[in-house]
Amino acid sequence: MRQGKDIINRYNTYLRLEKSLSANSIDAYLTDLDKLLRFAEDEKKDVKEISYDDLQQFIAQLRDIGIHPRSQARIISGIKSFYRFLLLDNYITNDPTELLESPKIGLKLPEVLTVNEINILDTIDLTLPEGQRNRAMLEVLYSCGLRVSELTGLRYSDIYPKEGFIRVEGKGSKQRLVPISEVALREIKNYLYDRNSVVVKKGFEDILFLSRRGTALSRIMVFHIIKQQTEAAGIHKNVSPHTFRHSFATHLLEGGANLRAIQEMLGHEKITTTEIYTHIDREFLRKEILEHHPRSRPRT
């Protein structure tokens, strides 16, 4: 079906640009997705019309033919990624994978940047026209732990420099106040000189971070800027805007911040969503003990 091919082509682009996946990883995602497409075809359903019950039936088929739980989890993860893409691009209005559970095969921790790696912000070339904008943008992304959509939608009127807070509109249009560092405020102030020279398109007058065309930056553009900057800094990790958010939460927890406070700042509705970072903190503590506790040193 032509429409199906168009969707798959756009999903391919999404995986390549926004998820920054390698060619091999993209092939794996599309191969796993093809299993679902064949299932939908057998059921005579459009993939956009697949329900939660249909997906449960599909997973049951995987089990029945002896697919290993780890492979099941990989396929389910790929399907969830596909339906998140469909939701983001308005192909569907409800995500049928929202309640879908994967087999329990162990915890995968999110990738984070170290405190030293965060210093890539200091390597941004400020002689470029967009240099100060990018520096301010990434500083805010990290300092406030924002989602990429929250960053691109941030408005100048959402910043309260005297109070040291910004107002963020998160998922479901829910608003929260997030502390902002003096460093981030300084970078924004420096960026405003460049911003004021941009011819702003109607409707974007209050958007903080603008493209050269005077409109809000797209999610893809933010991904591209981060990928370009991390490569220039010689960081060989799969870094995305969400990596900065994970790093923000991890560094807070390592510094002793309360989990509930981190939950509020990230805009998580459930504390269980934030608790992923406690696993990172335990590993950090284990490393500290192994490196610094006298009983952990090899005996001579």
Tab-separated table of C-alpha atoms in Angstrom:
chain	number	residue	atom	x	y	z
A	1	MET	CA	0.000	0.000	0.000
A	2	ARG	CA	1.440	3.383	-1.048
A	3	GLN	CA	0.510	5.104	2.220
A	4	GLY	CA	2.201	2.308	4.179
A	5	LYS	CA	5.407	2.762	2.186
A	6	ASP	CA	5.358	6.499	2.838
A	7	ILE	CA	4.983	5.887	6.570
A	8	ILE	CA	7.855	3.401	6.632
A	9	ASN	CA	10.065	5.833	4.694
A	10	ARG	CA	9.299	8.605	7.181
A	11	TYR	CA	9.892	6.236	10.085
A	12	ASN	CA	13.250	5.342	8.549
A	13	THR	CA	14.149	9.049	8.506
A	14	TYR	CA	12.964	9.399	12.122
A	15	LEU	CA	15.226	6.542	13.249
A	16	ARG	CA	18.181	7.949	11.364
A	17	LEU	CA	17.891	11.627	12.352
A	18	GLU	CA	16.020	11.767	15.635
A	19	LYS	CA	17.100	8.475	17.181
A	20	SER	CA	20.582	8.711	15.596
A	21	LEU	CA	20.659	4.961	14.965
A	22	SER	CA	23.234	3.224	12.811
A	23	ALA	CA	22.298	1.633	9.485
A	24	ASN	CA	22.482	-1.833	11.067
A	25	SER	CA	20.202	-0.828	13.942
A	26	ILE	CA	17.681	0.712	11.540
A	27	ASP	CA	17.674	-2.494	9.479
A	28	ALA	CA	16.991	-4.473	12.664
A	29	TYR	CA	14.112	-2.168	13.638
A	30	LEU	CA	12.539	-2.411	10.184
A	31	THR	CA	13.002	-6.190	10.041
A	32	ASP	CA	11.202	-6.585	13.368
A	33	LEU	CA	8.504	-4.145	12.273
A	34	ASP	CA	7.984	-6.212	9.119
A	35	LYS	CA	6.801	-9.072	11.362
A	36	LEU	CA	4.005	-6.843	12.665
A	37	LEU	CA	3.161	-5.590	9.166
A	38	ARG	CA	2.761	-9.185	7.982
A	39	PHE	CA	0.580	-9.943	10.988
A	40	ALA	CA	-1.607	-6.905	10.211
A	41	GLU	CA	-1.879	-8.028	6.600
A	42	ASP	CA	-2.982	-11.513	7.692
A	43	GLU	CA	-5.587	-9.919	9.967
A	44	LYS	CA	-6.661	-7.639	7.088
A	45	LYS	CA	-6.017	-4.538	9.186
A	46	ASP	CA	-4.202	-1.288	8.527
A	47	VAL	CA	-1.199	-1.026	10.853
A	48	LYS	CA	-2.631	2.297	12.136
A	49	GLU	CA	-5.786	0.437	13.245
A	50	ILE	CA	-3.997	-2.218	15.297
A	51	SER	CA	-5.334	-2.390	18.867
A	52	TYR	CA	-3.818	-3.441	22.171
A	53	ASP	CA	-5.649	-6.785	21.915
A	54	ASP	CA	-4.219	-7.311	18.422
A	55	LEU	CA	-0.724	-6.698	19.769
A	56	GLN	CA	-1.289	-9.178	22.589
A	57	GLN	CA	-2.290	-11.750	19.974
A	58	PHE	CA	0.825	-10.931	17.930
A	59	ILE	CA	3.084	-11.383	20.985
A	60	ALA	CA	1.357	-14.670	21.819
A	61	GLN	CA	2.250	-15.862	18.315
A	62	LEU	CA	5.894	-14.944	18.936
A	63	ARG	CA	5.868	-17.040	22.111
A	64	ASP	CA	4.113	-19.926	20.383
A	65	ILE	CA	6.799	-20.221	17.710
A	66	GLY	CA	9.548	-20.218	20.324
A	67	ILE	CA	10.964	-16.667	19.989
A	68	HIS	CA	13.371	-16.069	22.893
A	69	PRO	CA	12.150	-13.588	25.564
A	70	ARG	CA	15.097	-11.276	24.817
A	71	SER	CA	14.128	-11.234	21.132
A	72	GLN	CA	10.487	-10.686	22.100
A	73	ALA	CA	11.536	-7.700	24.205
A	74	ARG	CA	13.544	-6.278	21.295
A	75	ILE	CA	10.611	-6.655	18.895
A	76	ILE	CA	8.197	-5.070	21.397
A	77	SER	CA	10.617	-2.198	21.957
A	78	GLY	CA	10.772	-1.593	18.200
A	79	ILE	CA	6.979	-1.686	17.898
A	80	LYS	CA	6.655	0.830	20.735
A	81	SER	CA	9.118	3.096	18.952
A	82	PHE	CA	7.085	2.830	15.748
A	83	TYR	CA	3.795	3.728	17.440
A	84	ARG	CA	5.403	6.630	19.323
A	85	PHE	CA	6.483	7.912	15.923
A	86	LEU	CA	2.939	7.485	14.536
A	87	LEU	CA	1.593	9.403	17.534
A	88	LEU	CA	4.158	12.203	17.235
A	89	ASP	CA	3.420	12.629	13.518
A	90	ASN	CA	-0.368	12.556	14.083
A	91	TYR	CA	-1.026	9.337	12.153
A	92	ILE	CA	-2.844	8.029	15.231
A	93	THR	CA	-4.455	9.655	18.281
A	94	ASN	CA	-3.971	6.806	20.773
A	95	ASP	CA	-0.928	4.607	21.336
A	96	PRO	CA	-1.959	0.917	21.467
A	97	THR	CA	1.450	-0.023	22.930
A	98	GLU	CA	1.051	2.180	26.023
A	99	LEU	CA	0.195	-0.747	28.327
A	100	LEU	CA	2.255	-3.322	26.457
A	101	GLU	CA	4.710	-5.131	28.711
A	102	SER	CA	7.963	-6.793	27.741
A	103	PRO	CA	9.354	-10.003	29.214
A	104	LYS	CA	11.509	-9.346	32.282
A	105	ILE	CA	15.106	-9.690	31.112
A	106	GLY	CA	16.931	-7.217	33.346
A	107	LEU	CA	17.279	-3.450	33.623
A	108	LYS	CA	18.841	-1.352	30.885
A	109	LEU	CA	20.082	1.943	32.254
A	110	PRO	CA	19.822	5.110	30.189
A	111	GLU	CA	23.044	6.498	28.727
A	112	VAL	CA	24.399	9.567	30.493
A	113	LEU	CA	27.193	12.048	29.967
A	114	THR	CA	29.749	12.494	32.697
A	115	VAL	CA	30.196	15.889	34.324
A	116	ASN	CA	33.400	16.325	32.297
A	117	GLU	CA	31.645	15.375	29.055
A	118	ILE	CA	29.014	18.032	29.724
A	119	ASN	CA	31.862	20.482	29.213
A	120	ILE	CA	31.277	20.037	25.456
A	121	LEU	CA	29.117	23.122	25.975
A	122	ASP	CA	32.310	25.119	26.399
A	123	THR	CA	33.662	23.935	23.027
A	124	ILE	CA	30.870	25.420	20.916
A	125	ASP	CA	32.275	27.844	18.340
A	126	LEU	CA	30.849	31.223	19.357
A	127	THR	CA	32.163	32.880	16.186
A	128	LEU	CA	29.415	31.131	14.202
A	129	PRO	CA	26.096	33.025	13.815
A	130	GLU	CA	24.207	30.263	15.658
A	131	GLY	CA	27.013	29.544	18.164
A	132	GLN	CA	25.676	31.457	21.165
A	133	ARG	CA	22.130	30.243	20.492
A	134	ASN	CA	23.318	26.620	20.529
A	135	ARG	CA	25.345	27.158	23.676
A	136	ALA	CA	22.418	28.765	25.510
A	137	MET	CA	20.010	26.129	24.215
A	138	LEU	CA	22.102	23.146	25.343
A	139	GLU	CA	22.857	24.816	28.668
A	140	VAL	CA	19.122	25.189	29.324
A	141	LEU	CA	18.465	21.624	28.135
A	142	TYR	CA	20.971	20.245	30.651
A	143	SER	CA	20.500	22.731	33.500
A	144	CYS	CA	16.718	22.278	33.563
A	145	GLY	CA	16.387	18.658	32.409
A	146	LEU	CA	13.877	19.506	29.680
A	147	ARG	CA	12.302	17.272	27.074
A	148	VAL	CA	13.162	18.350	23.538
A	149	SER	CA	9.560	19.469	22.900
A	150	GLU	CA	9.674	21.573	26.079
A	151	LEU	CA	12.898	23.192	24.921
A	152	THR	CA	11.669	24.080	21.424
A	153	GLY	CA	8.418	25.450	22.860
A	154	LEU	CA	10.068	27.525	25.600
A	155	ARG	CA	8.973	31.166	25.515
A	156	TYR	CA	10.839	34.277	26.579
A	157	SER	CA	7.909	35.133	28.859
A	158	ASP	CA	8.414	31.766	30.617
A	159	ILE	CA	11.732	32.929	32.104
A	160	TYR	CA	11.805	34.547	35.544
A	161	PRO	CA	15.461	35.541	36.033
A	162	LYS	CA	14.994	37.357	39.366
A	163	GLU	CA	13.241	34.356	40.871
A	164	GLY	CA	15.613	31.885	39.183
A	165	PHE	CA	12.850	29.761	37.621
A	166	ILE	CA	11.393	28.947	34.229
A	167	ARG	CA	7.848	27.862	33.513
A	168	VAL	CA	7.693	24.686	31.444
A	169	GLU	CA	4.714	23.260	29.572
A	170	GLY	CA	5.077	19.496	29.589
A	171	LYS	CA	2.999	16.527	28.493
A	172	GLY	CA	-0.735	17.109	28.405
A	173	SER	CA	-0.158	20.894	28.589
A	174	LYS	CA	0.704	20.527	32.286
A	175	GLN	CA	2.857	23.370	33.586
A	176	ARG	CA	5.613	23.212	36.168
A	177	LEU	CA	8.250	25.553	37.559
A	178	VAL	CA	11.864	24.436	37.209
A	179	PRO	CA	14.911	26.138	38.782
A	180	ILE	CA	17.381	27.540	36.248
A	181	SER	CA	21.070	28.061	36.943
A	182	GLU	CA	22.888	31.381	36.855
A	183	VAL	CA	25.077	29.955	34.088
A	184	ALA	CA	22.058	29.182	31.910
A	185	LEU	CA	20.568	32.621	32.564
A	186	ARG	CA	23.863	34.254	31.578
A	187	GLU	CA	24.023	32.263	28.338
A	188	ILE	CA	20.432	33.262	27.506
A	189	LYS	CA	21.270	36.907	28.157
A	190	ASN	CA	24.280	36.661	25.824
A	191	TYR	CA	22.133	34.962	23.169
A	192	LEU	CA	19.501	37.706	23.207
A	193	TYR	CA	21.886	40.059	21.351
A	194	ASP	CA	21.878	37.619	18.421
A	195	ARG	CA	18.184	36.816	18.736
A	196	ASN	CA	17.245	40.468	18.417
A	197	SER	CA	18.908	40.572	14.999
A	198	VAL	CA	16.648	37.797	13.632
A	199	VAL	CA	13.573	38.739	11.597
A	200	VAL	CA	10.898	36.890	13.572
A	201	LYS	CA	7.936	35.345	11.747
A	202	LYS	CA	4.441	36.141	12.974
A	203	GLY	CA	3.350	33.852	15.771
A	204	PHE	CA	6.905	33.167	16.977
A	205	GLU	CA	7.628	36.519	18.651
A	206	ASP	CA	7.769	34.984	22.140
A	207	ILE	CA	9.634	31.762	21.254
A	208	LEU	CA	13.071	31.857	22.883
A	209	PHE	CA	15.215	29.738	20.566
A	210	LEU	CA	14.725	30.695	16.936
A	211	SER	CA	15.948	29.297	13.639
A	212	ARG	CA	17.563	31.542	11.037
A	213	ARG	CA	14.134	31.773	9.397
A	214	GLY	CA	12.653	33.344	12.528
A	215	THR	CA	10.603	30.304	13.537
A	216	ALA	CA	10.862	27.798	16.378
A	217	LEU	CA	13.546	25.148	16.039
A	218	SER	CA	12.307	21.690	15.082
A	219	ARG	CA	13.057	18.584	17.151
A	220	ILE	CA	15.136	17.233	14.261
A	221	MET	CA	17.243	20.397	14.208
A	222	VAL	CA	18.020	20.044	17.930
A	223	PHE	CA	19.026	16.405	17.383
A	224	HIS	CA	21.284	17.493	14.518
A	225	ILE	CA	22.956	20.242	16.569
A	226	ILE	CA	23.679	17.831	19.426
A	227	LYS	CA	25.015	15.133	17.118
A	228	GLN	CA	27.265	17.645	15.354
A	229	GLN	CA	28.595	19.060	18.629
A	230	THR	CA	29.268	15.719	20.323
A	231	GLU	CA	31.113	14.443	17.246
A	232	ALA	CA	33.220	17.616	17.189
A	233	ALA	CA	34.039	17.061	20.872
A	234	GLY	CA	35.114	13.463	20.201
A	235	ILE	CA	32.393	11.873	22.343
A	236	HIS	CA	31.624	8.371	21.083
A	237	LYS	CA	28.229	7.861	22.685
A	238	ASN	CA	24.750	7.810	21.200
A	239	VAL	CA	23.827	11.276	22.484
A	240	SER	CA	20.364	12.766	22.034
A	241	PRO	CA	18.440	15.579	23.759
A	242	HIS	CA	17.116	12.967	26.182
A	243	THR	CA	20.720	12.121	27.141
A	244	PHE	CA	21.031	15.631	28.580
A	245	ARG	CA	17.805	15.077	30.541
A	246	HIS	CA	19.071	11.751	31.903
A	247	SER	CA	22.411	13.366	32.765
A	248	PHE	CA	20.636	16.205	34.603
A	249	ALA	CA	18.716	13.728	36.787
A	250	THR	CA	21.701	11.457	37.369
A	251	HIS	CA	24.039	14.276	38.385
A	252	LEU	CA	21.397	15.665	40.753
A	253	LEU	CA	20.966	12.295	42.423
A	254	GLU	CA	24.716	11.751	42.667
A	255	GLY	CA	24.909	15.142	44.369
A	256	GLY	CA	22.371	14.046	46.983
A	257	ALA	CA	19.132	15.544	45.624
A	258	ASN	CA	15.835	14.133	46.878
A	259	LEU	CA	14.104	11.755	44.452
A	260	ARG	CA	10.773	13.550	44.892
A	261	ALA	CA	12.403	16.870	43.995
A	262	ILE	CA	13.862	15.329	40.842
A	263	GLN	CA	10.417	13.936	40.011
A	264	GLU	CA	8.913	17.426	40.243
A	265	MET	CA	11.638	18.995	38.104
A	266	LEU	CA	11.387	16.315	35.398
A	267	GLY	CA	7.587	16.500	35.340
A	268	HIS	CA	7.126	12.765	35.995
A	269	GLU	CA	3.606	11.954	37.164
A	270	LYS	CA	4.731	8.721	38.838
A	271	ILE	CA	7.690	8.380	41.157
A	272	THR	CA	8.323	4.942	39.609
A	273	THR	CA	9.358	6.709	36.398
A	274	THR	CA	12.012	8.624	38.292
A	275	GLU	CA	13.196	5.591	40.261
A	276	ILE	CA	15.222	4.402	37.248
A	277	TYR	CA	17.850	6.866	38.455
A	278	THR	CA	18.196	5.111	41.820
A	279	HIS	CA	19.809	2.207	39.972
A	280	ILE	CA	22.348	4.583	38.477
A	281	ASP	CA	22.999	6.031	41.910
A	282	ARG	CA	23.593	2.576	43.427
A	283	GLU	CA	26.144	1.803	40.716
A	284	PHE	CA	27.793	5.157	41.400
A	285	LEU	CA	27.976	4.366	45.127
A	286	ARG	CA	29.371	0.901	44.397
A	287	LYS	CA	32.093	2.455	42.246
A	288	GLU	CA	32.912	4.966	44.984
A	289	ILE	CA	33.227	2.170	47.561
A	290	LEU	CA	35.439	0.047	45.315
A	291	GLU	CA	37.714	2.983	44.538
A	292	HIS	CA	37.907	4.707	47.906
A	293	HIS	CA	36.946	2.353	50.757
A	294	PRO	CA	40.082	0.988	52.503
A	295	ARG	CA	38.585	-2.499	52.820
A	296	SER	CA	38.174	-2.669	49.025
A	297	ARG	CA	41.847	-2.071	48.203
A	298	PRO	CA	43.998	-5.076	47.303
A	299	ARG	CA	46.142	-6.225	50.188
A	300	THR	CA	49.911	-6.228	49.833
